[in-house]
Short mmCIF file of C-alpha atoms and ligand atoms in Angstrom, two decimals:
data_model
loop_
_atom_site.label_atom_id
_atom_site.label_comp_id
_atom_site.label_asym_id
_atom_site.label_seq_id
_atom_site.Cartn_x
_atom_site.Cartn_y
_atom_site.Cartn_z
CA UNK A 1 5.96 7.66 28.06
CA UNK A 2 6.31 5.34 31.30
CA UNK A 3 9.04 2.97 31.46
CA UNK A 4 9.58 0.53 34.35
CA UNK A 5 12.96 -1.31 35.07
CA UNK A 6 12.43 -4.01 37.58
CA UNK A 7 14.62 -6.62 39.12
CA UNK A 8 17.38 -3.88 39.67
CA UNK A 9 19.63 -3.33 42.62
CA UNK A 10 19.44 0.31 42.97
CA UNK A 11 21.96 2.58 44.24
CA UNK A 12 19.99 5.55 44.98
CA UNK A 13 22.53 7.80 47.30
CA UNK A 14 19.41 9.05 48.70
CA UNK A 15 20.13 11.15 52.03
CA UNK A 16 23.39 12.64 52.86
CA UNK A 17 25.24 9.20 53.48
CA UNK A 18 25.10 5.49 52.40
CA UNK A 19 24.43 3.96 49.52
CA UNK A 20 20.71 4.16 49.55
CA UNK A 21 21.02 0.62 48.19
CA UNK A 22 17.61 -1.26 47.27
CA UNK A 23 17.64 -5.00 46.67
CA UNK A 24 15.24 -6.06 43.94
CA UNK A 25 14.17 -2.27 43.33
CA UNK A 26 12.18 -1.07 40.71
CA UNK A 27 12.46 2.39 39.00
CA UNK A 28 9.83 4.15 36.62
CA UNK A 29 10.42 6.96 34.46
CA UNK A 30 7.77 9.27 33.35
CA UNK A 31 9.52 11.43 30.07
CA UNK A 32 12.71 12.57 31.32
CA UNK A 33 11.99 12.31 34.98
CA UNK A 34 12.04 9.43 37.78
CA UNK A 35 8.42 9.02 38.50
CA UNK A 36 8.42 6.13 41.05
CA UNK A 37 11.58 4.43 42.75
CA UNK A 38 11.14 1.67 45.42
CA UNK A 39 11.56 -2.09 46.25
CA UNK A 40 9.93 -4.22 43.36
CA UNK A 41 7.21 -5.40 45.74
CA UNK A 42 6.11 -2.32 46.64
CA UNK A 43 5.15 -1.04 43.11
CA UNK A 44 1.76 0.38 43.06
CA UNK A 45 -0.58 -1.68 40.43
CA UNK A 46 -2.09 1.41 39.18
CA UNK A 47 1.00 2.53 37.91
CA UNK A 48 0.56 2.93 34.04
CA UNK A 49 3.55 1.40 32.22
CA UNK A 50 4.21 1.40 28.45
CA UNK A 51 7.00 -0.71 28.23
CA UNK A 52 8.76 -2.87 31.23
CA UNK A 53 12.47 -4.22 31.29
CA UNK A 54 13.70 -6.82 33.50
CA UNK A 55 17.67 -6.01 34.79
CA UNK A 56 18.09 -9.27 36.07
CA UNK A 57 19.42 -8.30 39.44
CA UNK A 58 21.86 -5.79 37.85
CA UNK A 59 23.40 -2.97 39.90
CA UNK A 60 22.12 0.48 38.73
CA UNK A 61 23.57 3.85 39.83
CA UNK A 62 22.61 7.35 38.66
CA UNK A 63 24.46 8.62 35.58
CA UNK A 64 28.15 9.75 36.15
CA UNK A 65 28.58 13.45 36.14
CA UNK A 66 32.14 14.59 34.84
CA UNK A 67 32.17 17.81 36.31
CA UNK A 68 35.66 19.22 35.14
CA UNK A 69 36.95 18.69 31.78
CA UNK A 70 38.83 20.27 28.56
CA UNK A 71 37.57 18.41 26.20
CA UNK A 72 38.06 20.35 23.08
CA UNK A 73 41.46 20.65 21.64
CA UNK A 74 43.80 20.40 18.90
CA UNK A 75 46.90 17.89 19.09
CA UNK A 76 48.56 15.94 21.94
CA UNK A 77 51.33 16.87 24.46
CA UNK A 78 52.77 13.51 24.29
CA UNK A 79 56.06 14.74 23.40
CA UNK A 80 55.76 17.14 26.46
CA UNK A 81 55.25 14.16 28.66
CA UNK A 82 58.60 12.76 27.31
CA UNK A 83 60.43 16.01 28.50
CA UNK A 84 58.76 15.72 32.09
CA UNK A 85 59.81 11.89 32.29
CA UNK A 86 63.19 13.59 31.65
CA UNK A 87 63.16 15.89 34.41
CA UNK A 88 61.45 18.85 33.12
CA UNK A 89 58.44 20.18 35.45
CA UNK A 90 54.75 21.17 34.26
CA UNK A 91 55.83 24.74 35.30
CA UNK A 92 59.08 24.71 33.61
CA UNK A 93 57.49 23.71 30.19
CA UNK A 94 54.62 26.59 30.61
CA UNK A 95 57.34 29.05 31.23
CA UNK A 96 59.74 27.83 28.33
CA UNK A 97 56.29 28.55 25.88
CA UNK A 98 55.26 25.17 25.65
CA UNK A 99 52.41 23.59 27.82
CA UNK A 100 49.00 25.03 27.24
CA UNK A 101 50.22 27.64 24.58
CA UNK A 102 51.44 24.75 22.47
CA UNK A 103 47.79 23.29 22.45
CA UNK A 104 46.36 26.63 21.86
CA UNK A 105 48.44 26.76 18.30
CA UNK A 106 47.11 23.38 17.75
CA UNK A 107 43.41 24.20 18.73
CA UNK A 108 43.55 27.55 16.69
CA UNK A 109 45.32 25.42 13.43
CA UNK A 110 42.52 22.85 13.66
CA UNK A 111 39.45 22.96 11.45
CA UNK A 112 35.97 22.99 13.17
CA UNK A 113 35.34 19.34 12.00
CA UNK A 114 38.56 18.20 13.45
CA UNK A 115 37.94 19.83 16.66
CA UNK A 116 34.11 18.38 16.78
CA UNK A 117 35.40 14.71 15.50
CA UNK A 118 38.24 14.77 18.24
CA UNK A 119 36.08 15.94 20.96
CA UNK A 120 33.31 13.66 20.07
CA UNK A 121 35.20 10.59 20.09
CA UNK A 122 36.49 11.68 23.63
CA UNK A 123 33.21 12.14 25.01
CA UNK A 124 31.85 8.75 23.44
CA UNK A 125 34.67 7.21 25.47
CA UNK A 126 33.71 8.92 28.49
CA UNK A 127 30.00 7.78 28.06
CA UNK A 128 31.09 4.17 27.44
CA UNK A 129 32.06 4.25 31.29
CA UNK A 130 28.76 5.78 32.32
CA UNK A 131 29.17 9.65 31.85
CA UNK A 132 25.62 11.10 31.22
CA UNK A 133 26.69 15.17 31.97
CA UNK A 134 29.70 16.46 30.89
CA UNK A 135 31.02 19.98 31.49
CA UNK A 136 33.26 21.38 29.17
CA UNK A 137 35.95 24.55 29.56
CA UNK A 138 37.21 26.61 26.72
CA UNK A 139 40.65 27.88 27.15
CA UNK A 140 42.64 26.47 24.09
CA UNK A 141 41.36 29.55 21.99
CA UNK A 142 42.32 32.43 23.80
CA UNK A 143 40.87 34.87 21.19
CA UNK A 144 37.35 35.58 20.76
CA UNK A 145 36.78 33.40 17.69
CA UNK A 146 38.51 30.58 18.93
CA UNK A 147 36.95 30.57 22.19
CA UNK A 148 33.61 31.09 20.53
CA UNK A 149 34.43 28.04 18.09
CA UNK A 150 35.61 25.72 20.99
CA UNK A 151 32.56 26.54 22.99
CA UNK A 152 30.17 25.79 19.86
CA UNK A 153 31.65 22.31 19.76
CA UNK A 154 30.81 21.74 23.40
CA UNK A 155 27.31 22.88 22.58
CA UNK A 156 27.00 20.50 19.59
CA UNK A 157 28.06 17.66 21.56
CA UNK A 158 25.19 18.20 23.84
CA UNK A 159 22.45 18.43 20.98
CA UNK A 160 24.12 15.31 18.84
CA UNK A 161 25.10 12.98 21.87
CA UNK A 162 22.83 11.16 24.22
CA UNK A 163 24.21 13.46 27.32
CA UNK A 164 23.90 16.64 28.83
CA UNK A 165 26.87 19.03 28.16
CA UNK A 166 27.53 22.32 30.26
CA UNK A 167 30.10 24.74 29.35
CA UNK A 168 32.57 26.80 31.04
CA UNK A 169 34.58 29.91 29.83
CA UNK A 170 37.79 29.70 30.67
CA UNK A 171 39.50 32.10 28.54
CA UNK A 172 41.80 33.23 31.65
CA UNK A 173 43.46 30.03 31.26
CA UNK A 174 47.25 31.04 29.85
CA UNK A 175 48.51 34.41 28.20
CA UNK A 176 48.40 33.74 24.26
CA UNK A 177 51.86 34.68 22.76
CA UNK A 178 50.03 38.09 20.99
CA UNK A 179 49.64 39.55 24.57
CA UNK A 180 52.92 38.59 25.82
CA UNK A 181 53.88 40.83 28.72
CA UNK A 182 50.43 42.25 29.00
CA UNK A 183 48.47 40.06 31.11
CA UNK A 184 46.23 42.76 32.44
CA UNK A 185 45.42 43.96 28.70
CA UNK A 186 44.45 40.53 28.02
CA UNK A 187 42.43 40.11 31.12
CA UNK A 188 40.62 43.28 29.88
CA UNK A 189 40.01 41.29 26.46
CA UNK A 190 38.80 38.31 28.08
CA UNK A 191 36.32 40.59 29.92
CA UNK A 192 35.11 42.10 26.86
CA UNK A 193 34.61 39.14 24.85
CA UNK A 194 32.59 37.70 27.37
CA UNK A 195 29.27 39.58 26.98
CA UNK A 196 29.12 38.84 23.18
CA UNK A 197 29.93 35.04 24.09
CA UNK A 198 27.46 34.69 26.80
CA UNK A 199 24.61 36.29 24.09
CA UNK A 200 25.41 33.68 21.68
CA UNK A 201 24.40 31.49 24.46
CA UNK A 202 27.54 29.82 24.82
CA UNK A 203 28.32 30.12 28.51
CA UNK A 204 27.07 28.55 31.68
CA UNK A 205 29.93 29.50 33.90
CA UNK A 206 33.21 31.31 34.29
CA UNK A 207 36.45 29.92 35.40
CA UNK A 208 39.94 30.73 35.60
CA UNK A 209 43.48 29.49 36.44
CA UNK A 210 44.86 31.20 39.72
CA UNK A 211 48.06 30.18 39.63
CA UNK A 212 51.84 31.43 39.13
CA UNK A 213 51.90 30.42 35.74
CA UNK A 214 48.12 31.76 35.23
CA UNK A 215 46.75 34.88 36.60
CA UNK A 216 47.09 36.67 39.86
CA UNK A 217 43.67 36.78 42.47
CA UNK A 218 43.41 40.41 41.37
CA UNK A 219 43.06 39.72 37.91
CA UNK A 220 40.94 36.49 38.77
CA UNK A 221 38.51 39.45 40.82
CA UNK A 222 38.19 41.69 37.93
CA UNK A 223 37.07 38.75 35.59
CA UNK A 224 34.64 37.41 38.26
CA UNK A 225 33.21 41.13 38.68
CA UNK A 226 32.47 40.95 34.95
CA UNK A 227 30.83 37.33 35.43
CA UNK A 228 28.94 38.27 38.44
CA UNK A 229 27.76 41.67 36.21
CA UNK A 230 25.88 39.02 33.81
CA UNK A 231 24.42 36.89 36.46
CA UNK A 232 26.83 34.05 35.55
CA UNK A 233 27.97 31.61 38.28
CA UNK A 234 31.88 31.05 38.58
CA UNK A 235 34.42 28.21 39.11
CA UNK A 236 38.21 28.30 39.76
CA UNK A 237 41.44 26.30 39.17
CA UNK A 238 42.92 27.15 42.47
CA UNK A 239 45.79 26.23 44.73
CA UNK A 240 46.91 23.48 42.10
CA UNK A 241 50.72 24.23 42.12
CA UNK A 242 51.00 26.95 45.09
CA UNK A 243 48.62 28.73 47.55
CA UNK A 244 47.68 31.79 45.92
CA UNK A 245 44.89 32.14 47.92
CA UNK A 246 42.43 31.67 45.22
CA UNK A 247 39.76 29.43 47.21
CA UNK A 248 39.39 32.64 49.69
CA UNK A 249 38.36 34.61 46.48
CA UNK A 250 36.09 31.97 44.94
CA UNK A 251 34.22 31.50 48.18
CA UNK A 252 33.49 35.26 48.15
CA UNK A 253 32.15 34.92 44.96
CA UNK A 254 29.88 31.98 46.01
CA UNK A 255 31.88 30.01 43.46
CA UNK A 256 30.20 26.75 42.62
CA UNK A 257 33.31 24.76 42.88
CA UNK A 258 37.23 25.28 43.56
CA UNK A 259 39.29 22.71 41.86
CA UNK A 260 42.73 20.77 42.22
CA UNK A 261 43.12 22.14 45.48
CA UNK A 262 46.28 20.65 46.74
CA UNK A 263 47.83 23.58 48.09
CA UNK A 264 44.71 24.63 49.91
CA UNK A 265 44.92 26.39 53.20
CA UNK A 266 42.94 25.95 56.55
CA UNK A 267 41.58 29.32 56.05
CA UNK A 268 40.66 28.00 52.59
CA UNK A 269 38.80 25.10 53.82
CA UNK A 270 37.11 27.23 56.07
CA UNK A 271 35.86 29.71 53.12
CA UNK A 272 34.46 27.01 50.92
CA UNK A 273 32.85 25.61 53.94
CA UNK A 274 31.05 28.65 54.69
CA UNK A 275 30.31 29.42 51.00
CA UNK A 276 28.83 25.96 50.36
CA UNK A 277 31.38 25.56 47.41
CA UNK A 278 32.22 22.16 46.06
CA UNK A 279 35.83 20.93 46.25
CA UNK A 280 36.56 19.31 42.97
CA UNK A 281 39.39 16.83 43.64
CA UNK A 282 41.71 15.78 40.36
CA UNK A 283 43.46 12.54 40.94
CA UNK A 284 44.42 12.30 37.37
CA UNK A 285 46.31 15.61 37.33
CA UNK A 286 47.84 14.63 40.56
CA UNK A 287 48.99 11.33 39.28
CA UNK A 288 50.02 12.58 35.65
CA UNK A 289 52.00 15.29 36.94
CA UNK A 290 53.79 13.26 39.66
CA UNK A 291 52.59 15.28 42.37
CA UNK A 292 53.46 14.78 46.05
CA UNK A 293 51.24 17.25 47.69
CA UNK A 294 48.12 15.77 48.66
CA UNK A 295 44.80 17.92 48.70
CA UNK A 296 43.71 18.11 52.61
CA UNK A 297 40.89 15.88 52.41
CA UNK A 298 40.38 14.93 56.11
CA UNK A 299 40.19 18.61 56.97
CA UNK A 300 37.38 19.32 53.87
CA UNK A 301 35.55 16.12 55.15
CA UNK A 302 35.50 17.83 58.73
CA UNK A 303 34.43 21.03 57.46
CA UNK A 304 31.67 19.71 55.66
CA UNK A 305 32.90 20.81 51.96
CA UNK A 306 31.13 18.59 49.74
CA UNK A 307 33.83 16.78 47.59
CA UNK A 308 33.65 16.07 43.91
CA UNK A 309 35.68 13.81 41.55
CA UNK A 310 36.35 14.43 37.64
CA UNK A 311 38.57 13.68 35.15
CA UNK A 312 40.00 16.92 34.14
CA UNK A 313 40.25 15.65 30.71
CA UNK A 314 42.93 17.45 28.74
CA UNK A 315 46.28 17.08 26.99
CA UNK A 316 48.79 18.11 29.16
CA UNK A 317 48.12 17.22 32.84
CA UNK A 318 45.25 14.50 32.82
CA UNK A 319 45.01 12.72 29.50
CA UNK A 320 42.46 10.26 30.89
CA UNK A 321 39.14 9.29 29.14
CA UNK A 322 38.18 6.93 32.23
CA UNK A 323 35.78 8.20 35.12
CA UNK A 324 36.26 4.64 36.53
CA UNK A 325 39.81 5.37 36.92
CA UNK A 326 39.62 8.43 38.48
CA UNK A 327 37.16 6.79 41.33
CA UNK A 328 39.89 4.10 41.94
CA UNK A 329 42.57 6.81 42.56
CA UNK A 330 40.36 9.01 44.49
CA UNK A 331 40.73 6.46 46.75
CA UNK A 332 44.22 4.89 46.17
CA UNK A 333 45.78 8.38 46.01
CA UNK A 334 43.33 11.06 48.07
CA UNK A 335 42.14 8.31 50.44
CA UNK A 336 38.42 8.74 49.81
CA UNK A 337 36.01 6.05 50.60
CA UNK A 338 34.64 4.00 47.50
CA UNK A 339 31.22 6.01 48.66
CA UNK A 340 32.42 9.16 48.66
CA UNK A 341 34.32 8.67 45.44
CA UNK A 342 30.89 7.53 43.89
CA UNK A 343 29.23 10.50 45.40
CA UNK A 344 31.87 12.62 44.34
CA UNK A 345 30.59 12.11 40.40
CA UNK A 346 27.35 11.95 41.10
CA UNK A 347 25.46 14.11 43.86
CA UNK A 348 28.57 16.40 44.16
CA UNK A 349 29.40 16.74 40.64
CA UNK A 350 25.95 17.93 40.21
CA UNK A 351 26.16 20.33 42.73
CA UNK A 352 29.45 21.51 40.96
CA UNK A 353 27.71 22.25 37.82
CA UNK A 354 24.64 23.81 39.78
CA UNK A 355 22.16 21.31 38.80
CA UNK A 356 19.78 20.21 41.15
CA UNK A 357 17.86 18.20 38.81
CA UNK A 358 20.24 14.65 38.98
CA UNK A 359 22.67 12.83 40.92
CA UNK A 360 20.82 10.70 42.82
CA UNK A 361 17.95 7.78 41.90
CA UNK A 362 15.05 9.59 43.47
CA UNK A 363 11.36 11.10 42.50
CA UNK A 364 11.94 14.18 40.27
CA UNK A 365 15.22 13.56 39.26
CA UNK A 366 16.53 12.78 35.79
CA UNK A 367 16.07 9.18 34.92
CA UNK A 368 19.96 9.18 33.86
CA UNK A 369 20.72 5.64 34.70
CA UNK A 370 23.71 3.20 34.43
CA UNK A 371 23.54 -0.56 34.44
CA UNK A 372 26.62 -2.35 35.76
CA UNK A 373 27.96 -5.83 35.70
CA UNK A 374 28.95 -5.70 39.42
CA UNK A 375 27.61 -6.98 42.82
CA UNK A 376 28.33 -3.96 44.74
CA UNK A 377 28.67 -0.22 44.37
CA UNK A 378 32.18 -0.25 46.39
CA UNK A 379 33.43 -2.21 43.13
CA UNK A 380 33.15 0.78 40.80
CA UNK A 381 36.03 2.22 42.70
CA UNK A 382 37.96 -1.01 43.22
CA UNK A 383 38.24 -2.26 39.73
CA UNK A 384 40.78 -0.22 37.43
CA UNK A 385 41.54 -0.84 33.69
CA UNK A 386 37.97 -2.92 33.38
CA UNK A 387 34.66 -1.63 32.05
CA UNK A 388 31.70 -3.20 33.99
CA UNK A 389 29.43 -0.68 32.58
CA UNK A 390 26.55 -2.58 30.31
CA UNK A 391 24.02 0.20 29.56
CA UNK A 392 23.44 3.94 29.89
CA UNK A 393 20.11 5.00 29.86
CA UNK A 394 19.15 8.98 29.60
CA UNK A 395 15.96 10.20 30.45
CA UNK A 396 14.35 11.51 27.47
CA UNK A 397 11.70 14.34 27.44
CA UNK A 398 8.12 12.64 26.48
CA UNK A 399 7.80 13.25 22.77
CA UNK A 400 11.51 13.10 22.31
CA UNK A 401 12.93 10.81 19.88
O1 NIG B 501 43.52 21.73 34.47
N1 NIG B 501 45.58 23.57 35.47
C1 NIG B 501 45.34 24.16 34.43
N2 NIG B 501 44.50 23.43 33.33
C2 NIG B 501 44.78 22.15 33.16
C3 NIG B 501 45.58 21.69 32.40
C4 NIG B 501 45.99 22.28 31.27
C5 NIG B 501 46.86 21.84 30.23
O2 NIG B 501 48.03 21.39 30.89
O3 NIG B 501 46.53 21.93 29.12
C6 NIG B 501 44.39 21.57 34.56
O4 NIG B 501 45.15 20.90 35.18
FE1 FE B 502 41.45 21.26 34.65
#
């Protein structure tokens, strides 16, 4: 089934820099893949087309890729937000038994149906702003059954909604109450559950929270060894609140990405560059926790580390459902250019998930497209609190409904 879109302003992001803008562009999809892209006037006559659409000069980008979310959970943490406004820090609250662990209690108490309905509503909000690929982490179950349950909800989102969902096993997110004072034993358990969850098809990658209030580099290493033994790629929540040397460790394991990175050292930047690991920056968490230490953007850029941007949607540090606001904040708070921000949520977001088939509008990539009521792609990072997305098109395999 060939579908042709004509009269579009295509933001292809072809090549390593620039917007790759094609004024009066045309794009043809064959099943779920892009079969032809170029200037409307160069369209080959012999192109066999079943349906044709005139986009009336609208701007078209690749589908957005939100490569870091914690979308499946019960409850909210609005009361904790109030405590933080009164002066308590995120770490204080976590140490006092709140924080992630309070969301674990709410998640365990929620039914499958409640977890799915809440996650579905969140996914639909992200899709309304152009997301076509979404990573979802576990990490609010923290026992085998509840980690499996939350990962299964993520898989179901991918089956039932028009988007790709990848899953990441983040049981090493916090210490559950039943393991209080026994963090090494908890890591043993996390390592024990992993092969079974993987065998059920629930795990695409493995992540950990390497932090003073999370797990040590030595514990993270044990988990990464277990991931490697199963052939699973790793990612890491690293250097968010302090420099634990997590990026060095992640690079040693050729991690797909290292995420947060406010406290990343020079040696950490060099290690990411050598390993080709993506730096995923999360301006929503930086903003919402009122952090002041900026990630070393200039050093990452100079070293050629690919930078991705994501929502980090979660109830504690980034309760946002606006990928576009993250593009804006990546520029205002982290000083990315609008082009770097968009590449961060397309080309480099794909790379942070190990996906090579999306992120640009070039032949052979997935035909995941977003149509915007905008004049120029820089406006994606310019407006905030406005949604100019008019249509999301997700490539469908030939024969699919
Ligand atoms: O990415 N830093 C650890 N994990 C999340 C926050 C989780 C939570 O507070 O519930 C993050 O910021
Ligand atoms: Fe996170």
